[in-house]
Amino acid sequence: MTVFIDGDKDTFLEDNSIKSGYGLANSNLFGNSNEELIVADGNGKIRIMGLAGSSLTTYQEWNTGYPMNTGAGITVANNNDDPWLVHGSDSGVVMAWEITSQTEHNEVWSTESNSNQNSVYSIEGGGAYGVAVGDIDDDGILKCLLEAPQVECMHMMELRTILNG
């Protein structure tokens, strides 16, 4: 992965440890003045990275348990107390992770039928590649838009804050 600093093609940093970064997002996750990079890779790992001086630092890295290949899709939802990373997967499972600090995260939501106690819609076995999140109708509830190439359509589901009921 190559990061160009301040848009200058001659000033850049490289991280060769990422072999297959298929999802990329950026957001100010930790409340400082800098935005972090969020990278999802083909092996199912998520990395949160940022610039620290003149180097690229990995703050967190974990395995989601689901491979995320071509166009995995990852996005950030900032309307909870702490930011959520929402991503799709090759198997069709969609997950949300709450970022509670620079070093901690928690799985807060999933469409995987064995891990949730809610009757949420899942496209398990399908594929959830393009992922976008937003309160598109101003009712305070996040909507998650998913592209599922196998069924050639977009899906929309509501993400509710599980921790607050």
Short mmCIF file of C-alpha atoms in Angstrom, two decimals:
data_model
loop_
_atom_site.label_atom_id
_atom_site.label_comp_id
_atom_site.label_asym_id
_atom_site.label_seq_id
_atom_site.Cartn_x
_atom_site.Cartn_y
_atom_site.Cartn_z
CA MET A 1 0.00 0.00 0.00
CA THR A 2 1.31 3.44 -0.87
CA VAL A 3 0.21 6.62 0.93
CA PHE A 4 0.98 9.93 -0.75
CA ILE A 5 1.53 12.69 1.79
CA ASP A 6 -0.29 15.96 1.14
CA GLY A 7 -1.02 14.86 -2.43
CA ASP A 8 2.63 15.03 -3.42
CA LYS A 9 3.52 12.13 -5.72
CA ASP A 10 7.16 12.39 -4.67
CA THR A 11 6.47 12.24 -0.92
CA PHE A 12 5.03 8.89 0.06
CA LEU A 13 5.12 5.97 2.48
CA GLU A 14 4.79 2.30 1.61
CA ASP A 15 3.57 -0.67 3.63
CA ASN A 16 4.45 -3.90 1.86
CA SER A 17 2.79 -6.12 4.48
CA ILE A 18 -0.62 -5.58 2.88
CA LYS A 19 -0.78 -7.95 -0.07
CA SER A 20 -4.47 -7.68 -0.95
CA GLY A 21 -6.21 -4.56 0.38
CA TYR A 22 -9.73 -4.72 -1.03
CA GLY A 23 -11.63 -2.31 1.21
CA LEU A 24 -10.42 1.16 2.15
CA ALA A 25 -12.01 3.93 4.23
CA ASN A 26 -10.81 6.90 6.23
CA SER A 27 -12.25 8.66 9.26
CA ASN A 28 -11.22 10.42 12.46
CA LEU A 29 -11.75 7.41 14.74
CA PHE A 30 -9.92 8.58 17.84
CA GLY A 31 -11.07 12.19 18.22
CA ASN A 32 -7.74 13.79 17.43
CA SER A 33 -7.13 16.06 14.46
CA ASN A 34 -5.97 13.24 12.17
CA GLU A 35 -7.95 10.78 10.10
CA GLU A 36 -7.04 7.12 10.22
CA LEU A 37 -6.97 4.66 7.31
CA ILE A 38 -9.06 1.51 7.61
CA VAL A 39 -7.95 -1.35 5.34
CA ALA A 40 -9.79 -4.67 4.82
CA ASP A 41 -7.75 -7.39 3.17
CA GLY A 42 -8.50 -10.60 1.30
CA ASN A 43 -7.65 -12.78 4.30
CA GLY A 44 -10.36 -11.19 6.42
CA LYS A 45 -8.15 -8.85 8.43
CA ILE A 46 -8.93 -5.24 9.27
CA ARG A 47 -6.15 -2.76 9.98
CA ILE A 48 -6.50 0.72 11.43
CA MET A 49 -3.49 2.80 10.43
CA GLY A 50 -2.35 6.38 10.72
CA LEU A 51 0.54 8.70 10.06
CA ALA A 52 2.83 9.18 13.04
CA GLY A 53 5.42 11.71 12.02
CA SER A 54 6.92 10.36 8.83
CA SER A 55 5.89 6.73 9.31
CA LEU A 56 2.75 4.68 8.85
CA THR A 57 1.67 3.11 12.14
CA THR A 58 -0.76 0.22 12.61
CA TYR A 59 -2.89 0.95 15.69
CA GLN A 60 -5.07 -2.16 15.51
CA GLU A 61 -5.21 -5.32 13.41
CA TRP A 62 -7.60 -8.26 13.80
CA ASN A 63 -9.10 -11.15 11.87
CA THR A 64 -12.84 -10.85 11.28
CA GLY A 65 -13.22 -14.53 10.47
CA TYR A 66 -14.56 -13.85 6.96
CA PRO A 67 -12.47 -13.46 3.78
CA MET A 68 -12.99 -10.14 2.00
CA ASN A 69 -11.80 -10.28 -1.58
CA THR A 70 -12.54 -8.23 -4.67
CA GLY A 71 -14.49 -5.17 -3.60
CA ALA A 72 -15.14 -6.32 -0.01
CA GLY A 73 -16.39 -2.92 1.02
CA ILE A 74 -15.83 -1.22 4.36
CA THR A 75 -17.29 2.00 5.68
CA VAL A 76 -17.44 4.01 8.90
CA ALA A 77 -20.60 5.00 10.78
CA ASN A 78 -20.09 7.92 13.16
CA ASN A 79 -23.57 8.36 14.65
CA ASN A 80 -23.03 6.15 17.73
CA ASP A 81 -21.07 7.11 20.85
CA ASP A 82 -18.04 5.39 19.31
CA PRO A 83 -17.44 4.89 15.56
CA TRP A 84 -18.50 1.61 13.94
CA LEU A 85 -16.65 -0.09 11.08
CA VAL A 86 -19.13 -1.94 8.87
CA HIS A 87 -17.93 -4.41 6.23
CA GLY A 88 -19.18 -7.10 3.90
CA SER A 89 -17.57 -10.42 3.11
CA ASP A 90 -17.29 -13.05 0.41
CA SER A 91 -19.79 -15.25 2.27
CA GLY A 92 -22.43 -12.50 2.45
CA VAL A 93 -22.08 -11.89 6.18
CA VAL A 94 -22.06 -8.21 7.19
CA MET A 95 -20.40 -7.19 10.45
CA ALA A 96 -20.04 -4.04 12.56
CA TRP A 97 -17.18 -3.38 14.95
CA GLU A 98 -17.23 -0.60 17.55
CA ILE A 99 -13.90 1.21 17.92
CA THR A 100 -13.72 2.12 21.61
CA SER A 101 -10.14 3.40 21.72
CA GLN A 102 -6.90 3.48 19.78
CA THR A 103 -6.21 -0.11 20.91
CA GLU A 104 -9.66 -1.66 21.52
CA HIS A 105 -12.60 -2.80 19.37
CA ASN A 106 -15.71 -4.96 19.89
CA GLU A 107 -17.98 -6.83 17.51
CA VAL A 108 -21.39 -5.20 18.02
CA TRP A 109 -23.48 -6.49 15.15
CA SER A 110 -23.53 -9.25 12.56
CA THR A 111 -25.94 -10.82 10.12
CA GLU A 112 -24.39 -14.22 10.80
CA SER A 113 -27.35 -16.25 12.04
CA ASN A 114 -25.44 -18.05 14.79
CA SER A 115 -24.15 -14.87 16.44
CA ASN A 116 -27.11 -12.51 16.63
CA GLN A 117 -30.28 -12.61 18.68
CA ASN A 118 -32.20 -10.46 16.25
CA SER A 119 -34.28 -11.35 13.25
CA VAL A 120 -32.10 -9.42 10.82
CA TYR A 121 -31.89 -10.11 7.13
CA SER A 122 -28.77 -11.86 5.90
CA ILE A 123 -27.49 -12.82 2.50
CA GLU A 124 -25.27 -15.60 3.80
CA GLY A 125 -23.77 -17.61 0.99
CA GLY A 126 -24.25 -14.66 -1.33
CA GLY A 127 -21.55 -12.06 -1.11
CA ALA A 128 -21.69 -8.53 0.26
CA TYR A 129 -19.17 -6.49 -1.64
CA GLY A 130 -20.18 -2.85 -1.78
CA VAL A 131 -21.12 -1.46 1.64
CA ALA A 132 -22.37 2.03 2.51
CA VAL A 133 -23.97 3.28 5.71
CA GLY A 134 -26.03 6.37 6.45
CA ASP A 135 -29.20 7.77 7.95
CA ILE A 136 -30.73 8.29 4.51
CA ASP A 137 -34.24 9.20 5.70
CA ASP A 138 -33.40 11.26 8.83
CA ASP A 139 -35.13 8.89 11.29
CA GLY A 140 -32.02 8.34 13.42
CA ILE A 141 -31.58 4.72 12.30
CA LEU A 142 -28.63 3.74 10.14
CA LYS A 143 -29.37 2.04 6.84
CA CYS A 144 -26.80 -0.32 5.40
CA LEU A 145 -26.81 -0.56 1.61
CA LEU A 146 -25.23 -3.71 0.24
CA GLU A 147 -24.28 -4.73 -3.25
CA ALA A 148 -24.71 -8.46 -3.78
CA PRO A 149 -23.42 -9.36 -7.25
CA GLN A 150 -24.75 -12.92 -7.19
CA VAL A 151 -28.32 -11.67 -7.05
CA GLU A 152 -27.66 -8.48 -9.02
CA CYS A 153 -29.40 -6.09 -6.67
CA MET A 154 -28.91 -3.73 -3.77
CA HIS A 155 -30.14 -4.68 -0.31
CA MET A 156 -31.03 -2.24 2.42
CA MET A 157 -31.23 -3.16 6.09
CA GLU A 158 -31.47 -1.19 9.28
CA LEU A 159 -28.60 -1.23 11.73
CA ARG A 160 -29.84 -0.69 15.24
CA THR A 161 -27.64 -0.01 18.22
CA ILE A 162 -27.75 -3.44 19.84
CA LEU A 163 -26.11 -2.21 23.04
CA ASN A 164 -28.87 0.35 23.67
CA GLY A 165 -31.74 -2.01 22.86
#
